[in-house]
Amino acid sequence: MASRHLSRSIVLQSLYEWDFYGKKGVLKNVVERNIKDFGPGLEDLEFIYKLAEGVQTHMPEIDKIIEKAAPEWPIAQISIIDRNVLRIGLFELLYADKEEVPPKVAINEAIELAKTFAGTTSGKFINGVLGTVYKQINEF
């Protein structure tokens, strides 16, 4: 597994756990434990922390974007995995350095996370939501 993909997987697992327990506790502590458990030897830890902190910081705006892009799916009704895959994908799509993570890479990585960790239709759902947002931001 490529280093960046593994890093995103660790962020996803951390966000899932933090979200599952009602966002109680410190996300950074969950991330640190998951790095030890799933990513010993990873060199680019800054990427993991930037991604997790960025998603957490921008979560209210990201969740509003999800609700607009998927109006038939209130945020609370989206599975925890899908919800957090979308958060990661949207953070990278909207807020990350485009040279570091091009939009198409952000979308593809989110789809791959969904295929690995979520249900059988999750990849299509993630693709649909992220594709909709990508088209809208490129219209301006």
mmCIF file of N, CA, C and O in Angstrom, residues 45-115:
data_model
loop_
_atom_site.group_PDB
_atom_site.id
_atom_site.type_symbol
_atom_site.label_atom_id
_atom_site.label_comp_id
_atom_site.label_asym_id
_atom_site.label_seq_id
_atom_site.Cartn_x
_atom_site.Cartn_y
_atom_site.Cartn_z
ATOM 1 N N LEU A 45 4.461 11.775 8.615
ATOM 2 C CA LEU A 45 3.396 11.904 9.609
ATOM 3 C C LEU A 45 2.706 13.264 9.521
ATOM 4 O O LEU A 45 1.539 13.387 9.875
ATOM 5 N N GLU A 46 3.406 14.257 9.029
ATOM 6 C CA GLU A 46 2.818 15.592 8.896
ATOM 7 C C GLU A 46 1.579 15.545 8.000
ATOM 8 O O GLU A 46 0.577 16.214 8.276
ATOM 9 N N PHE A 47 1.630 14.739 6.932
ATOM 10 C CA PHE A 47 0.482 14.605 6.034
ATOM 11 C C PHE A 47 -0.734 14.084 6.796
ATOM 12 O O PHE A 47 -1.852 14.588 6.632
ATOM 13 N N ILE A 48 -0.532 13.092 7.655
ATOM 14 C CA ILE A 48 -1.632 12.505 8.431
ATOM 15 C C ILE A 48 -2.244 13.558 9.349
ATOM 16 O O ILE A 48 -3.467 13.736 9.392
ATOM 17 N N TYR A 49 -1.388 14.252 10.086
ATOM 18 C CA TYR A 49 -1.892 15.248 11.032
ATOM 19 C C TYR A 49 -2.578 16.415 10.326
ATOM 20 O O TYR A 49 -3.624 16.885 10.777
ATOM 21 N N LYS A 50 -2.017 16.873 9.207
ATOM 22 C CA LYS A 50 -2.636 17.971 8.451
ATOM 23 C C LYS A 50 -4.014 17.559 7.938
ATOM 24 O O LYS A 50 -4.962 18.338 7.996
ATOM 25 N N LEU A 51 -4.115 16.335 7.448
ATOM 26 C CA LEU A 51 -5.380 15.853 6.912
ATOM 27 C C LEU A 51 -6.423 15.720 8.023
ATOM 28 O O LEU A 51 -7.548 16.221 7.898
ATOM 29 N N ALA A 52 -6.064 15.078 9.124
ATOM 30 C CA ALA A 52 -7.016 14.887 10.229
ATOM 31 C C ALA A 52 -7.446 16.230 10.829
ATOM 32 O O ALA A 52 -8.643 16.468 11.038
ATOM 33 N N GLU A 53 -6.489 17.102 11.082
ATOM 34 C CA GLU A 53 -6.809 18.407 11.665
ATOM 35 C C GLU A 53 -7.615 19.268 10.685
ATOM 36 O O GLU A 53 -8.529 19.984 11.091
ATOM 37 N N GLY A 54 -7.270 19.179 9.404
ATOM 38 C CA GLY A 54 -7.997 19.944 8.398
ATOM 39 C C GLY A 54 -9.453 19.517 8.303
ATOM 40 O O GLY A 54 -10.355 20.361 8.239
ATOM 41 N N VAL A 55 -9.680 18.212 8.301
ATOM 42 C CA VAL A 55 -11.057 17.707 8.247
ATOM 43 C C VAL A 55 -11.816 18.168 9.487
ATOM 44 O O VAL A 55 -12.949 18.659 9.391
ATOM 45 N N GLN A 56 -11.187 18.041 10.644
ATOM 46 C CA GLN A 56 -11.851 18.440 11.889
ATOM 47 C C GLN A 56 -12.169 19.940 11.885
ATOM 48 O O GLN A 56 -13.279 20.351 12.236
ATOM 49 N N THR A 57 -11.224 20.750 11.474
ATOM 50 C CA THR A 57 -11.409 22.200 11.454
ATOM 51 C C THR A 57 -12.520 22.621 10.508
ATOM 52 O O THR A 57 -13.328 23.496 10.829
ATOM 53 N N HIS A 58 -12.571 22.010 9.340
ATOM 54 C CA HIS A 58 -13.532 22.414 8.307
ATOM 55 C C HIS A 58 -14.804 21.562 8.297
ATOM 56 O O HIS A 58 -15.625 21.701 7.378
ATOM 57 N N MET A 59 -14.968 20.705 9.291
ATOM 58 C CA MET A 59 -16.100 19.775 9.294
ATOM 59 C C MET A 59 -17.470 20.461 9.168
ATOM 60 O O MET A 59 -18.315 19.984 8.391
ATOM 61 N N PRO A 60 -17.731 21.567 9.859
ATOM 62 C CA PRO A 60 -19.064 22.178 9.682
ATOM 63 C C PRO A 60 -19.341 22.589 8.229
ATOM 64 O O PRO A 60 -20.435 22.325 7.713
ATOM 65 N N GLU A 61 -18.358 23.195 7.560
ATOM 66 C CA GLU A 61 -18.543 23.601 6.165
ATOM 67 C C GLU A 61 -18.644 22.383 5.256
ATOM 68 O O GLU A 61 -19.481 22.346 4.347
ATOM 69 N N ILE A 62 -17.801 21.394 5.505
ATOM 70 C CA ILE A 62 -17.803 20.175 4.688
ATOM 71 C C ILE A 62 -19.149 19.470 4.807
ATOM 72 O O ILE A 62 -19.724 19.025 3.808
ATOM 73 N N ASP A 63 -19.675 19.364 6.026
ATOM 74 C CA ASP A 63 -20.962 18.685 6.219
ATOM 75 C C ASP A 63 -22.093 19.425 5.503
ATOM 76 O O ASP A 63 -22.994 18.797 4.948
ATOM 77 N N LYS A 64 -22.040 20.753 5.474
ATOM 78 C CA LYS A 64 -23.062 21.515 4.737
ATOM 79 C C LYS A 64 -22.965 21.240 3.240
ATOM 80 O O LYS A 64 -23.979 21.123 2.558
ATOM 81 N N ILE A 65 -21.747 21.110 2.751
ATOM 82 C CA ILE A 65 -21.545 20.806 1.329
ATOM 83 C C ILE A 65 -22.088 19.409 1.006
ATOM 84 O O ILE A 65 -22.734 19.215 -0.021
ATOM 85 N N ILE A 66 -21.847 18.458 1.895
ATOM 86 C CA ILE A 66 -22.377 17.098 1.696
ATOM 87 C C ILE A 66 -23.896 17.149 1.630
ATOM 88 O O ILE A 66 -24.516 16.534 0.755
ATOM 89 N N GLU A 67 -24.520 17.887 2.546
ATOM 90 C CA GLU A 67 -25.980 17.970 2.566
ATOM 91 C C GLU A 67 -26.543 18.612 1.298
ATOM 92 O O GLU A 67 -27.602 18.219 0.815
ATOM 93 N N LYS A 68 -25.823 19.587 0.730
ATOM 94 C CA LYS A 68 -26.282 20.213 -0.509
ATOM 95 C C LYS A 68 -26.061 19.303 -1.713
ATOM 96 O O LYS A 68 -26.872 19.273 -2.633
ATOM 97 N N ALA A 69 -24.948 18.568 -1.709
ATOM 98 C CA ALA A 69 -24.625 17.703 -2.847
ATOM 99 C C ALA A 69 -25.431 16.406 -2.839
ATOM 100 O O ALA A 69 -25.603 15.783 -3.886
ATOM 101 N N ALA A 70 -25.893 16.001 -1.662
ATOM 102 C CA ALA A 70 -26.697 14.779 -1.532
ATOM 103 C C ALA A 70 -27.926 15.085 -0.676
ATOM 104 O O ALA A 70 -28.051 14.589 0.454
ATOM 105 N N PRO A 71 -28.849 15.906 -1.185
ATOM 106 C CA PRO A 71 -29.972 16.376 -0.364
ATOM 107 C C PRO A 71 -30.911 15.265 0.124
ATOM 108 O O PRO A 71 -31.570 15.424 1.145
ATOM 109 N N GLU A 72 -30.937 14.151 -0.585
ATOM 110 C CA GLU A 72 -31.798 13.044 -0.152
ATOM 111 C C GLU A 72 -31.167 12.221 0.972
ATOM 112 O O GLU A 72 -31.775 11.300 1.496
ATOM 113 N N TRP A 73 -29.931 12.576 1.343
ATOM 114 C CA TRP A 73 -29.217 11.868 2.407
ATOM 115 C C TRP A 73 -28.793 12.844 3.503
ATOM 116 O O TRP A 73 -27.715 13.428 3.428
ATOM 117 N N PRO A 74 -29.620 13.031 4.533
ATOM 118 C CA PRO A 74 -29.181 13.857 5.658
ATOM 119 C C PRO A 74 -27.883 13.279 6.244
ATOM 120 O O PRO A 74 -27.691 12.065 6.268
ATOM 121 N N ILE A 75 -27.023 14.149 6.696
ATOM 122 C CA ILE A 75 -25.685 13.740 7.149
ATOM 123 C C ILE A 75 -25.752 12.623 8.195
ATOM 124 O O ILE A 75 -24.939 11.712 8.178
ATOM 125 N N ALA A 76 -26.732 12.659 9.081
ATOM 126 C CA ALA A 76 -26.848 11.643 10.127
ATOM 127 C C ALA A 76 -27.255 10.278 9.563
ATOM 128 O O ALA A 76 -27.034 9.249 10.206
ATOM 129 N N GLN A 77 -27.851 10.261 8.357
ATOM 130 C CA GLN A 77 -28.282 8.992 7.762
ATOM 131 C C GLN A 77 -27.208 8.354 6.878
ATOM 132 O O GLN A 77 -27.357 7.212 6.470
ATOM 133 N N ILE A 78 -26.149 9.094 6.586
ATOM 134 C CA ILE A 78 -25.049 8.533 5.805
ATOM 135 C C ILE A 78 -24.216 7.686 6.754
ATOM 136 O O ILE A 78 -23.942 8.098 7.876
ATOM 137 N N SER A 79 -23.809 6.502 6.320
ATOM 138 C CA SER A 79 -23.025 5.633 7.201
ATOM 139 C C SER A 79 -21.768 6.364 7.673
ATOM 140 O O SER A 79 -21.253 7.254 6.995
ATOM 141 N N ILE A 80 -21.285 5.985 8.835
ATOM 142 C CA ILE A 80 -20.117 6.664 9.422
ATOM 143 C C ILE A 80 -18.918 6.583 8.481
ATOM 144 O O ILE A 80 -18.191 7.565 8.304
ATOM 145 N N ILE A 81 -18.716 5.434 7.857
ATOM 146 C CA ILE A 81 -17.579 5.300 6.931
ATOM 147 C C ILE A 81 -17.765 6.230 5.735
ATOM 148 O O ILE A 81 -16.864 7.011 5.409
ATOM 149 N N ASP A 82 -18.905 6.163 5.079
ATOM 150 C CA ASP A 82 -19.144 7.017 3.906
ATOM 151 C C ASP A 82 -19.028 8.494 4.263
ATOM 152 O O ASP A 82 -18.425 9.280 3.518
ATOM 153 N N ARG A 83 -19.587 8.864 5.390
ATOM 154 C CA ARG A 83 -19.550 10.259 5.832
ATOM 155 C C ARG A 83 -18.107 10.745 5.989
ATOM 156 O O ARG A 83 -17.744 11.827 5.537
ATOM 157 N N ASN A 84 -17.263 9.916 6.573
ATOM 158 C CA ASN A 84 -15.881 10.325 6.808
ATOM 159 C C ASN A 84 -15.009 10.209 5.567
ATOM 160 O O ASN A 84 -14.079 10.987 5.391
ATOM 161 N N VAL A 85 -15.326 9.283 4.677
ATOM 162 C CA VAL A 85 -14.640 9.249 3.381
ATOM 163 C C VAL A 85 -14.956 10.533 2.621
ATOM 164 O O VAL A 85 -14.057 11.162 2.040
ATOM 165 N N LEU A 86 -16.211 10.940 2.633
ATOM 166 C CA LEU A 86 -16.604 12.184 1.967
ATOM 167 C C LEU A 86 -15.896 13.388 2.595
ATOM 168 O O LEU A 86 -15.446 14.284 1.882
ATOM 169 N N ARG A 87 -15.793 13.390 3.900
ATOM 170 C CA ARG A 87 -15.110 14.503 4.572
ATOM 171 C C ARG A 87 -13.651 14.597 4.137
ATOM 172 O O ARG A 87 -13.147 15.683 3.860
ATOM 173 N N ILE A 88 -12.980 13.465 4.080
ATOM 174 C CA ILE A 88 -11.576 13.455 3.643
ATOM 175 C C ILE A 88 -11.482 13.930 2.192
ATOM 176 O O ILE A 88 -10.677 14.786 1.853
ATOM 177 N N GLY A 89 -12.313 13.347 1.335
ATOM 178 C CA GLY A 89 -12.287 13.712 -0.078
ATOM 179 C C GLY A 89 -12.590 15.180 -0.305
ATOM 180 O O GLY A 89 -11.908 15.851 -1.085
ATOM 181 N N LEU A 90 -13.591 15.684 0.388
ATOM 182 C CA LEU A 90 -13.952 17.096 0.213
ATOM 183 C C LEU A 90 -12.886 18.023 0.784
ATOM 184 O O LEU A 90 -12.609 19.075 0.208
ATOM 185 N N PHE A 91 -12.289 17.636 1.904
ATOM 186 C CA PHE A 91 -11.210 18.469 2.432
ATOM 187 C C PHE A 91 -10.084 18.572 1.404
ATOM 188 O O PHE A 91 -9.596 19.665 1.114
ATOM 189 N N GLU A 92 -9.690 17.432 0.856
ATOM 190 C CA GLU A 92 -8.597 17.459 -0.121
ATOM 191 C C GLU A 92 -9.008 18.193 -1.397
ATOM 192 O O GLU A 92 -8.207 18.909 -1.993
ATOM 193 N N LEU A 93 -10.249 18.037 -1.799
ATOM 194 C CA LEU A 93 -10.741 18.683 -3.007
ATOM 195 C C LEU A 93 -10.827 20.207 -2.848
ATOM 196 O O LEU A 93 -10.492 20.952 -3.771
ATOM 197 N N LEU A 94 -11.253 20.661 -1.677
ATOM 198 C CA LEU A 94 -11.533 22.084 -1.491
ATOM 199 C C LEU A 94 -10.437 22.871 -0.785
ATOM 200 O O LEU A 94 -10.264 24.053 -1.052
ATOM 201 N N TYR A 95 -9.729 22.236 0.134
ATOM 202 C CA TYR A 95 -8.824 22.997 1.001
ATOM 203 C C TYR A 95 -7.347 22.623 0.859
ATOM 204 O O TYR A 95 -6.490 23.395 1.277
ATOM 205 N N ALA A 96 -7.047 21.458 0.326
ATOM 206 C CA ALA A 96 -5.650 21.020 0.238
ATOM 207 C C ALA A 96 -4.937 21.727 -0.906
ATOM 208 O O ALA A 96 -5.571 22.262 -1.829
ATOM 209 N N ASP A 97 -3.630 21.705 -0.853
ATOM 210 C CA ASP A 97 -2.785 22.256 -1.912
ATOM 211 C C ASP A 97 -3.009 21.429 -3.178
ATOM 212 O O ASP A 97 -2.750 20.228 -3.202
ATOM 213 N N LYS A 98 -3.497 22.082 -4.236
ATOM 214 C CA LYS A 98 -3.844 21.370 -5.482
ATOM 215 C C LYS A 98 -2.626 20.767 -6.168
ATOM 216 O O LYS A 98 -2.747 19.818 -6.924
ATOM 217 N N GLU A 99 -1.449 21.322 -5.916
ATOM 218 C CA GLU A 99 -0.243 20.738 -6.509
ATOM 219 C C GLU A 99 0.175 19.481 -5.752
ATOM 220 O O GLU A 99 0.720 18.557 -6.333
ATOM 221 N N GLU A 100 -0.088 19.464 -4.458
ATOM 222 C CA GLU A 100 0.241 18.299 -3.649
ATOM 223 C C GLU A 100 -0.773 17.176 -3.887
ATOM 224 O O GLU A 100 -0.414 16.011 -3.999
ATOM 225 N N VAL A 101 -2.052 17.553 -3.940
ATOM 226 C CA VAL A 101 -3.127 16.588 -4.173
ATOM 227 C C VAL A 101 -4.066 17.160 -5.238
ATOM 228 O O VAL A 101 -4.979 17.921 -4.931
ATOM 229 N N PRO A 102 -3.837 16.803 -6.504
ATOM 230 C CA PRO A 102 -4.743 17.268 -7.566
ATOM 231 C C PRO A 102 -6.168 16.776 -7.322
ATOM 232 O O PRO A 102 -6.371 15.716 -6.724
ATOM 233 N N PRO A 103 -7.165 17.523 -7.765
ATOM 234 C CA PRO A 103 -8.563 17.150 -7.515
ATOM 235 C C PRO A 103 -8.918 15.717 -7.928
ATOM 236 O O PRO A 103 -9.604 15.013 -7.198
ATOM 237 N N LYS A 104 -8.450 15.299 -9.084
ATOM 238 C CA LYS A 104 -8.797 13.945 -9.540
ATOM 239 C C LYS A 104 -8.175 12.873 -8.638
ATOM 240 O O LYS A 104 -8.763 11.813 -8.441
ATOM 241 N N VAL A 105 -7.015 13.165 -8.069
ATOM 242 C CA VAL A 105 -6.385 12.238 -7.121
ATOM 243 C C VAL A 105 -7.215 12.174 -5.836
ATOM 244 O O VAL A 105 -7.455 11.095 -5.295
ATOM 245 N N ALA A 106 -7.666 13.339 -5.360
ATOM 246 C CA ALA A 106 -8.496 13.381 -4.150
ATOM 247 C C ALA A 106 -9.760 12.538 -4.338
ATOM 248 O O ALA A 106 -10.129 11.752 -3.455
ATOM 249 N N ILE A 107 -10.400 12.685 -5.485
ATOM 250 C CA ILE A 107 -11.623 11.924 -5.764
ATOM 251 C C ILE A 107 -11.318 10.435 -5.862
ATOM 252 O O ILE A 107 -11.995 9.603 -5.250
ATOM 253 N N ASN A 108 -10.286 10.078 -6.610
ATOM 254 C CA ASN A 108 -9.939 8.676 -6.783
ATOM 255 C C ASN A 108 -9.565 8.021 -5.459
ATOM 256 O O ASN A 108 -9.967 6.885 -5.180
ATOM 257 N N GLU A 109 -8.790 8.715 -4.650
ATOM 258 C CA GLU A 109 -8.398 8.158 -3.348
ATOM 259 C C GLU A 109 -9.616 7.930 -2.456
ATOM 260 O O GLU A 109 -9.699 6.920 -1.761
ATOM 261 N N ALA A 110 -10.560 8.864 -2.479
ATOM 262 C CA ALA A 110 -11.773 8.697 -1.676
ATOM 263 C C ALA A 110 -12.575 7.492 -2.157
ATOM 264 O O ALA A 110 -13.075 6.698 -1.349
ATOM 265 N N ILE A 111 -12.673 7.323 -3.469
ATOM 266 C CA ILE A 111 -13.391 6.164 -4.017
ATOM 267 C C ILE A 111 -12.710 4.868 -3.586
ATOM 268 O O ILE A 111 -13.368 3.901 -3.193
ATOM 269 N N GLU A 112 -11.385 4.838 -3.641
ATOM 270 C CA GLU A 112 -10.645 3.644 -3.229
ATOM 271 C C GLU A 112 -10.835 3.342 -1.742
ATOM 272 O O GLU A 112 -10.964 2.188 -1.352
ATOM 273 N N LEU A 113 -10.851 4.375 -0.904
ATOM 274 C CA LEU A 113 -11.122 4.169 0.526
ATOM 275 C C LEU A 113 -12.510 3.566 0.713
ATOM 276 O O LEU A 113 -12.690 2.640 1.505
ATOM 277 N N ALA A 114 -13.487 4.092 -0.020
ATOM 278 C CA ALA A 114 -14.854 3.576 0.081
ATOM 279 C C ALA A 114 -14.921 2.119 -0.352
ATOM 280 O O ALA A 114 -15.566 1.297 0.296
ATOM 281 N N LYS A 115 -14.246 1.789 -1.447
ATOM 282 C CA LYS A 115 -14.251 0.403 -1.924
ATOM 283 C C LYS A 115 -13.610 -0.541 -0.910
ATOM 284 O O LYS A 115 -14.037 -1.688 -0.769
#
